Short mmCIF file of C-alpha atoms and ligand atoms in Angstrom, two decimals:
data_model
loop_
_atom_site.label_atom_id
_atom_site.label_comp_id
_atom_site.label_asym_id
_atom_site.label_seq_id
_atom_site.Cartn_x
_atom_site.Cartn_y
_atom_site.Cartn_z
CA UNK A 11 -10.37 -10.66 23.60
CA UNK A 12 -10.83 -8.74 26.77
CA UNK A 13 -12.26 -5.29 26.25
CA UNK A 14 -11.06 -4.17 29.66
CA UNK A 15 -7.61 -4.01 28.16
CA UNK A 16 -8.57 -1.47 25.58
CA UNK A 17 -6.47 1.38 26.85
CA UNK A 18 -4.19 -0.39 29.30
CA UNK A 19 -1.58 -1.12 26.70
CA UNK A 20 -2.58 1.57 24.30
CA UNK A 21 -1.65 -0.80 21.50
CA UNK A 22 -3.77 0.08 18.53
CA UNK A 23 -4.81 -3.49 17.76
CA UNK A 24 -6.37 -3.80 21.19
CA UNK A 25 -8.64 -0.83 20.88
CA UNK A 26 -12.21 -1.11 19.78
CA UNK A 27 -11.92 1.79 17.41
CA UNK A 28 -8.29 1.23 16.53
CA UNK A 29 -7.81 0.66 12.88
CA UNK A 30 -5.43 -2.28 12.85
CA UNK A 31 -7.08 -5.67 12.56
CA UNK A 32 -6.88 -8.23 15.36
CA UNK A 33 -7.31 -11.95 14.91
CA UNK A 34 -11.06 -12.06 15.43
CA UNK A 35 -11.31 -9.24 12.91
CA UNK A 36 -9.28 -11.03 10.33
CA UNK A 37 -11.57 -14.04 10.32
CA UNK A 38 -14.72 -11.96 10.09
CA UNK A 39 -13.14 -9.56 7.64
CA UNK A 40 -12.45 -12.35 5.24
CA UNK A 41 -16.14 -13.22 5.31
CA UNK A 42 -17.24 -9.61 4.86
CA UNK A 43 -14.87 -8.69 2.03
CA UNK A 44 -16.58 -7.55 -1.15
CA UNK A 45 -15.61 -9.97 -3.91
CA UNK A 46 -15.78 -7.74 -6.96
CA UNK A 47 -15.79 -4.05 -7.89
CA UNK A 48 -19.57 -3.99 -8.04
CA UNK A 49 -19.80 -5.00 -4.39
CA UNK A 50 -17.16 -2.51 -3.27
CA UNK A 51 -18.92 0.45 -1.65
CA UNK A 52 -17.87 4.08 -2.13
CA UNK A 53 -14.51 5.31 -3.50
CA UNK A 54 -16.31 6.10 -6.75
CA UNK A 55 -13.34 7.65 -8.53
CA UNK A 56 -10.97 4.84 -7.61
CA UNK A 57 -13.52 2.26 -8.69
CA UNK A 58 -14.21 3.93 -12.00
CA UNK A 59 -10.52 4.32 -12.81
CA UNK A 60 -9.60 0.83 -11.72
CA UNK A 61 -12.49 -0.61 -13.68
CA UNK A 62 -11.08 1.01 -16.84
CA UNK A 63 -7.55 -0.19 -16.15
CA UNK A 64 -8.68 -3.77 -15.60
CA UNK A 65 -11.19 -3.87 -18.46
CA UNK A 66 -8.62 -2.54 -20.91
CA UNK A 67 -6.03 -5.09 -19.80
CA UNK A 68 -8.57 -7.86 -20.12
CA UNK A 69 -9.57 -6.72 -23.58
CA UNK A 70 -5.94 -6.73 -24.66
CA UNK A 71 -5.43 -10.11 -23.07
CA UNK A 72 -2.60 -8.53 -21.14
CA UNK A 73 -1.52 -8.45 -17.53
CA UNK A 74 -2.79 -5.36 -15.71
CA UNK A 75 -0.42 -2.52 -14.96
CA UNK A 76 1.08 -2.28 -11.47
CA UNK A 77 -1.25 -0.60 -8.99
CA UNK A 78 -0.41 1.43 -5.90
CA UNK A 79 -3.09 1.79 -3.24
CA UNK A 80 -2.56 4.39 -0.57
CA UNK A 81 -4.75 5.26 2.38
CA UNK A 82 -5.31 4.87 6.09
CA UNK A 83 -5.70 1.40 7.67
CA UNK A 84 -9.11 -0.23 7.26
CA UNK A 85 -10.20 1.61 4.11
CA UNK A 86 -10.13 -1.44 1.84
CA UNK A 87 -6.65 -1.76 0.36
CA UNK A 88 -6.29 -5.49 0.97
CA UNK A 89 -9.85 -5.98 -0.22
CA UNK A 90 -9.17 -4.10 -3.45
CA UNK A 91 -6.03 -6.12 -4.13
CA UNK A 92 -8.09 -9.30 -3.96
CA UNK A 93 -10.74 -7.76 -6.17
CA UNK A 94 -8.08 -6.89 -8.75
CA UNK A 95 -7.00 -10.52 -8.87
CA UNK A 96 -10.58 -11.75 -9.02
CA UNK A 97 -11.49 -9.32 -11.81
CA UNK A 98 -8.46 -10.46 -13.79
CA UNK A 99 -9.21 -14.11 -13.06
CA UNK A 100 -5.69 -14.36 -11.70
CA UNK A 101 -4.25 -15.99 -8.61
CA UNK A 102 -2.93 -13.73 -5.86
CA UNK A 103 0.17 -13.98 -3.66
CA UNK A 104 0.15 -11.92 -0.49
CA UNK A 105 3.20 -10.64 1.36
CA UNK A 106 4.36 -7.45 3.02
CA UNK A 107 7.33 -5.10 3.13
CA UNK A 108 8.40 -6.04 6.65
CA UNK A 109 8.25 -9.75 5.75
CA UNK A 110 10.87 -9.24 3.07
CA UNK A 111 14.12 -8.92 4.97
CA UNK A 112 16.54 -9.64 2.16
CA UNK A 113 16.53 -9.18 -1.57
CA UNK A 114 16.80 -12.98 -1.77
CA UNK A 115 13.39 -13.34 -0.11
CA UNK A 116 11.89 -11.19 -2.82
CA UNK A 117 13.76 -13.03 -5.57
CA UNK A 118 12.30 -16.31 -4.31
CA UNK A 119 8.78 -14.93 -4.41
CA UNK A 120 9.16 -13.26 -7.79
CA UNK A 121 10.69 -16.28 -9.46
CA UNK A 122 7.83 -18.51 -8.36
CA UNK A 123 5.06 -16.28 -9.72
CA UNK A 124 2.80 -17.60 -12.42
CA UNK A 125 2.09 -15.62 -15.53
CA UNK A 126 -0.49 -12.91 -14.80
CA UNK A 127 -0.39 -13.50 -11.05
CA UNK A 128 -1.12 -10.60 -8.71
CA UNK A 129 1.56 -9.98 -6.11
CA UNK A 130 0.14 -8.00 -3.20
CA UNK A 131 2.85 -6.20 -1.27
CA UNK A 132 1.33 -4.70 1.84
CA UNK A 133 3.19 -1.93 3.69
CA UNK A 134 5.42 -1.54 0.71
CA UNK A 135 7.06 1.54 2.30
CA UNK A 136 8.65 -0.74 4.89
CA UNK A 137 10.65 -2.87 2.47
CA UNK A 138 14.43 -3.03 2.78
CA UNK A 139 16.53 -0.97 0.41
CA UNK A 140 18.14 -3.87 -1.52
CA UNK A 141 14.74 -5.52 -1.99
CA UNK A 142 13.34 -2.24 -3.23
CA UNK A 143 16.05 -1.95 -5.85
CA UNK A 144 15.42 -5.47 -7.03
CA UNK A 145 11.76 -4.62 -7.29
CA UNK A 146 12.46 -1.68 -9.64
CA UNK A 147 13.89 -3.99 -12.26
CA UNK A 148 11.26 -6.66 -11.70
CA UNK A 149 8.46 -4.14 -12.19
CA UNK A 150 9.95 -2.54 -15.26
CA UNK A 151 11.67 -5.34 -17.15
CA UNK A 152 10.21 -8.47 -15.52
CA UNK A 153 13.71 -9.53 -14.72
CA UNK A 154 15.83 -9.87 -11.58
CA UNK A 155 19.55 -10.29 -11.09
CA UNK A 156 20.19 -13.03 -8.61
CA UNK A 157 23.56 -12.55 -6.95
CA UNK A 158 25.44 -15.77 -6.39
CA UNK A 159 28.49 -15.82 -4.15
CA UNK A 160 30.11 -13.03 -2.14
CA UNK A 161 32.85 -10.48 -2.59
CA UNK A 162 34.91 -10.22 -5.80
CA UNK A 163 33.76 -13.67 -6.94
CA UNK A 164 30.06 -12.75 -6.81
CA UNK A 165 28.21 -12.96 -10.09
CA UNK A 166 24.79 -11.71 -11.11
CA UNK A 167 22.65 -14.27 -12.86
CA UNK A 168 19.80 -12.66 -14.77
CA UNK A 169 16.46 -14.35 -14.33
CA UNK A 170 13.45 -13.74 -16.58
CA UNK A 171 10.11 -13.36 -14.79
CA UNK A 172 6.65 -13.98 -16.19
CA UNK A 173 4.59 -10.77 -16.50
CA UNK A 174 2.78 -10.12 -13.22
CA UNK A 175 0.81 -7.33 -11.60
CA UNK A 176 2.27 -5.78 -8.49
CA UNK A 177 -0.31 -4.29 -6.16
CA UNK A 178 1.43 -2.23 -3.49
CA UNK A 179 -0.36 -0.86 -0.46
CA UNK A 180 0.86 1.88 1.83
CA UNK A 181 -0.57 4.08 4.53
CA UNK A 182 2.00 6.72 3.61
CA UNK A 183 2.43 7.26 -0.13
CA UNK A 184 4.69 10.19 0.70
CA UNK A 185 7.25 7.82 2.19
CA UNK A 186 7.80 5.93 -1.07
CA UNK A 187 10.93 6.84 -2.98
CA UNK A 188 9.94 8.52 -6.25
CA UNK A 189 11.59 5.86 -8.46
CA UNK A 190 9.33 3.26 -6.86
CA UNK A 191 6.22 5.44 -7.05
CA UNK A 192 6.91 6.15 -10.72
CA UNK A 193 6.90 2.49 -11.63
CA UNK A 194 3.23 2.09 -10.82
CA UNK A 195 1.00 2.57 -13.83
CA UNK A 196 -1.95 3.50 -11.66
CA UNK A 197 -2.07 5.05 -8.20
CA UNK A 198 -5.27 5.12 -6.21
CA UNK A 199 -5.63 7.22 -3.13
CA UNK A 200 -8.35 5.92 -0.84
CA UNK A 201 -10.31 8.54 1.08
CA UNK A 202 -12.18 8.19 4.34
CA UNK A 203 -15.79 7.15 3.73
CA UNK A 204 -18.84 9.35 4.00
CA UNK A 205 -21.42 8.43 6.66
CA UNK A 206 -23.93 7.38 3.97
CA UNK A 207 -21.36 4.97 2.49
CA UNK A 208 -20.59 3.54 5.90
CA UNK A 209 -24.30 3.00 6.44
CA UNK A 210 -24.30 0.86 3.32
CA UNK A 211 -21.26 -1.03 4.64
CA UNK A 212 -23.09 -1.66 7.92
CA UNK A 213 -26.26 -2.86 6.17
CA UNK A 214 -24.29 -5.12 3.89
CA UNK A 215 -22.31 -6.65 6.76
CA UNK A 216 -25.41 -7.03 8.92
CA UNK A 217 -26.99 -8.91 6.07
CA UNK A 218 -24.03 -11.25 5.72
CA UNK A 219 -23.84 -11.81 9.48
CA UNK A 220 -27.60 -12.36 9.69
CA UNK A 221 -28.07 -9.43 12.04
CA UNK A 222 -31.27 -7.41 12.09
CA UNK A 223 -30.72 -3.67 12.00
CA UNK A 224 -32.94 -0.72 11.18
CA UNK A 225 -31.76 2.34 9.19
CA UNK A 226 -31.39 4.54 12.27
CA UNK A 227 -29.33 1.85 13.97
CA UNK A 228 -27.03 1.63 10.96
CA UNK A 229 -26.70 5.43 10.87
CA UNK A 230 -25.76 5.50 14.54
CA UNK A 231 -22.96 2.96 14.02
CA UNK A 232 -21.78 4.63 10.81
CA UNK A 233 -21.53 8.00 12.56
CA UNK A 234 -19.13 6.58 15.13
CA UNK A 235 -16.89 4.67 12.73
CA UNK A 236 -14.25 7.30 11.96
CA UNK A 237 -14.87 7.08 8.23
CA UNK A 238 -13.47 3.54 8.24
CA UNK A 239 -15.27 0.37 7.09
CA UNK A 240 -13.14 -1.88 9.30
CA UNK A 241 -14.25 0.08 12.36
CA UNK A 242 -17.88 0.06 11.17
CA UNK A 243 -17.76 -3.74 10.95
CA UNK A 244 -16.13 -4.03 14.35
CA UNK A 245 -18.65 -1.74 16.05
CA UNK A 246 -21.47 -3.61 14.36
CA UNK A 247 -20.30 -6.86 15.95
CA UNK A 248 -20.09 -5.34 19.41
CA UNK A 249 -23.53 -3.80 19.05
CA UNK A 250 -24.86 -7.15 17.85
CA UNK A 251 -23.58 -8.76 21.07
CA UNK A 252 -25.36 -6.15 23.13
CA UNK A 253 -28.59 -6.45 21.16
CA UNK A 254 -28.59 -10.20 21.67
CA UNK A 255 -27.96 -10.07 25.39
CA UNK A 256 -29.91 -6.98 26.39
CA UNK A 257 -32.68 -6.86 23.82
CA UNK A 258 -34.38 -8.99 21.19
CA UNK A 259 -31.52 -8.83 18.70
CA UNK A 260 -32.82 -5.99 16.54
CA UNK A 261 -30.37 -3.09 16.35
CA UNK A 262 -32.11 0.28 16.64
CA UNK A 263 -30.63 3.71 17.24
CA UNK A 264 -31.23 3.36 20.98
CA UNK A 265 -29.63 -0.08 21.15
CA UNK A 266 -26.61 1.05 19.11
CA UNK A 267 -26.13 4.15 21.26
CA UNK A 268 -26.48 2.21 24.51
CA UNK A 269 -24.11 -0.53 23.34
CA UNK A 270 -21.44 1.90 22.18
CA UNK A 271 -21.74 3.79 25.47
CA UNK A 272 -20.83 0.52 27.21
CA UNK A 273 -17.74 0.24 25.00
CA UNK A 274 -16.93 3.90 25.62
CA UNK A 275 -17.16 4.94 22.00
CA UNK A 276 -18.79 8.35 22.01
CA UNK A 277 -21.15 9.98 19.53
CA UNK A 278 -18.26 11.15 17.37
CA UNK A 279 -16.32 7.91 17.51
CA UNK A 280 -13.84 9.00 20.16
CA UNK A 281 -12.83 6.27 22.56
CA UNK A 282 -11.40 6.39 26.06
CA UNK A 283 -7.85 7.23 25.00
CA UNK A 284 -8.95 9.97 22.62
CA UNK A 285 -11.02 11.56 25.33
CA UNK A 286 -8.28 11.17 27.95
CA UNK A 287 -5.91 13.06 25.67
CA UNK A 288 -8.43 15.83 25.05
CA UNK A 289 -9.39 16.07 28.71
CA UNK A 290 -5.77 16.35 29.81
CA UNK A 291 -5.15 18.99 27.19
CA UNK A 292 -8.16 21.02 28.28
CA UNK A 293 -8.28 20.49 32.02
CA UNK A 294 -4.59 20.29 32.92
CA UNK A 295 -3.08 22.54 30.31
CA UNK A 296 -5.86 25.02 29.63
CA UNK A 297 -6.08 23.93 26.01
CA UNK A 298 -2.33 24.12 25.35
CA UNK A 299 0.04 24.60 23.72
CA UNK A 300 1.67 21.69 25.47
CA UNK A 301 4.48 19.39 24.38
CA UNK A 302 3.66 15.88 23.18
CA UNK A 303 5.78 14.21 25.88
CA UNK A 304 4.08 16.16 28.64
CA UNK A 305 0.67 15.29 27.27
CA UNK A 306 1.63 11.61 27.06
CA UNK A 307 2.84 11.58 30.67
CA UNK A 308 -0.39 13.22 31.77
CA UNK A 309 -2.50 10.43 30.24
CA UNK A 310 -0.07 7.69 31.29
CA UNK A 311 0.66 6.58 27.73
CA UNK A 312 3.68 6.23 25.52
CA UNK A 313 4.45 9.24 23.41
CA UNK A 314 4.10 7.12 20.25
CA UNK A 315 0.66 5.90 21.30
CA UNK A 316 -0.62 9.42 21.70
CA UNK A 317 1.03 10.59 18.50
CA UNK A 318 0.17 7.70 16.20
CA UNK A 319 -3.04 6.28 17.64
CA UNK A 320 -5.03 9.14 19.13
CA UNK A 321 -3.81 12.26 17.39
CA UNK A 322 -4.41 11.55 13.70
CA UNK A 323 -8.10 11.11 14.34
CA UNK A 324 -8.33 14.11 16.70
CA UNK A 325 -6.54 16.27 14.14
CA UNK A 326 -8.77 15.07 11.33
CA UNK A 327 -11.84 15.79 13.43
CA UNK A 328 -10.60 19.34 13.99
CA UNK A 329 -10.38 18.81 17.76
CA UNK A 330 -6.63 19.14 18.14
CA UNK A 331 -3.92 20.99 16.25
CA UNK A 332 -0.23 20.25 16.13
CA UNK A 333 1.67 23.53 16.22
CA UNK A 334 5.39 24.25 16.48
CA UNK A 335 4.85 25.26 20.11
CA UNK A 336 2.94 22.11 21.01
CA UNK A 337 -0.51 20.58 20.94
CA UNK A 338 -3.45 22.96 21.02
CA UNK A 339 -7.14 22.25 21.54
CA UNK A 340 -9.57 23.82 19.11
CA UNK A 341 -12.84 25.47 20.17
CA UNK A 342 -14.59 22.32 18.89
CA UNK A 343 -12.70 20.28 21.51
CA UNK A 344 -14.03 22.44 24.33
CA UNK A 345 -17.52 22.13 22.91
CA UNK A 346 -17.25 18.37 22.44
CA UNK A 347 -16.32 17.79 26.08
CA UNK A 348 -18.89 20.33 27.25
CA UNK A 349 -16.27 22.61 28.79
CA UNK A 350 -15.84 26.37 28.62
CA UNK A 351 -12.48 27.67 27.42
CA UNK A 352 -10.72 30.07 29.80
CA UNK A 353 -10.69 33.65 28.55
CA UNK A 354 -6.91 33.80 28.35
CA UNK A 355 -6.76 30.68 26.20
CA UNK A 356 -3.43 30.30 24.50
CA UNK A 357 -1.58 32.55 26.98
CA UNK A 358 -0.06 29.47 28.57
CA UNK A 359 0.24 28.67 32.25
CA UNK A 360 3.87 27.65 32.39
CA UNK A 361 2.72 24.15 33.26
CA UNK A 362 3.54 22.88 29.84
CA UNK A 363 7.23 23.23 30.56
CA UNK A 364 7.24 20.99 33.63
CA UNK A 365 8.18 17.86 31.73
CA UNK A 366 9.71 19.54 28.74
CA UNK A 367 8.39 19.10 25.24
N1 LIG B 414 -15.53 -0.31 0.05
C1 LIG B 414 -15.85 -1.27 0.93
N2 LIG B 414 -17.07 -1.84 0.91
C2 LIG B 414 -17.40 -2.76 1.82
N3 LIG B 414 -16.58 -3.22 2.78
C3 LIG B 414 -15.35 -2.70 2.85
C4 LIG B 414 -14.92 -1.72 1.92
N4 LIG B 414 -13.66 -1.38 2.22
C5 LIG B 414 -13.29 -2.13 3.27
N5 LIG B 414 -14.32 -2.93 3.66
C6 LIG B 414 -14.30 -3.86 4.78
O1 LIG B 414 -13.39 -3.36 5.76
C7 LIG B 414 -12.51 -4.36 6.19
C8 LIG B 414 -11.10 -3.83 6.12
O2 LIG B 414 -10.71 -3.70 4.78
P1 LIG B 414 -9.20 -3.99 4.30
O3 LIG B 414 -9.23 -4.19 2.86
O4 LIG B 414 -8.63 -5.08 5.14
O5 LIG B 414 -8.50 -2.60 4.67
P2 LIG B 414 -6.95 -2.19 4.54
O6 LIG B 414 -6.23 -3.28 3.84
O7 LIG B 414 -6.96 -0.88 3.81
O8 LIG B 414 -6.48 -1.99 5.96
C9 LIG B 414 -12.75 -5.58 5.29
O9 LIG B 414 -13.29 -6.61 6.05
C10 LIG B 414 -13.80 -5.20 4.31
O10 LIG B 414 -14.86 -6.11 4.44
MG1 LIG B 415 -4.73 -4.46 4.66
#
């Protein structure tokens, strides 16, 4: 992959700190995935609760209740689904909401499940409506109605399913219709990771990848990883490259900082696009408020890219606020870019209306 592309397309998967996995990631991720709950770092509450759910099911010799995992990309949802299967000693089938176009696709998957199997349904909020309705019955009664034929002659043939565990994952639990949400026996909300937890993730991955790293080096990478293990692993690999080429392979704080400067990931984890958005907001629009479309034009990006890729992190970091009048920079944004806010901040310059909001 060519890092020069990082912000040309703005596509999240092409960015170093983006949270969607690319192909290289997927291969390495598989190797770095914790295999059981004991290896899974952080998310203490989720781990404790899930441990109880799974232990109890095992003790009863039953199939575990359906589990819903919600949280931002890269926090470990896919990993946890595999751990659930491993802890239950069950096979796992992996699919996703967008992959299920028709209810028939889902019926085919459901009817081929083995008893106790874990069905992992990623991006469950993006499933089609008919498939969703079929899933209600499958989750509750382990039964589906397969419709044969069309029009007045169509008949529903009931089909018994073996008990299975549905593990649904979503980045937006709020988007799930309540009847679907209610059918999960256990819902886990994954939080962003603390720096200390990410340091452990970095050490663990370095160990598995046979990379030498000292504690300060791991802390430096963890601090720039946006609370996300996937990003921590990705930054670790880029820093490893740098350490091999420019130094003796050992990752220290200095090496990590120098490497991440090359990849334009700053001390807080902001990348080039994040900073471009902030700079435009501060330098061109005096800190806002400015409409999203205007801001996107100013940085030469699609509106969606700015809204979905850059903004969530900037908002979470307290650098940018979304207000009814438009995007506004916070005092922390001025400080982060080393700029001084104008005294009349917030008065508006009229510029924000040039392109409309
Ligand atoms: N708690 C954790 N401990 C260690 N590594 C983790 C943890 N959570 C996620 N990871 C790592 O981060 C990567 C992304 O995790 P993944 O489960 O694919 O996230 P999601 O499905 O939520 O997008 C995986 O390679 C995994 O190794
Ligand atoms: Mg995933």
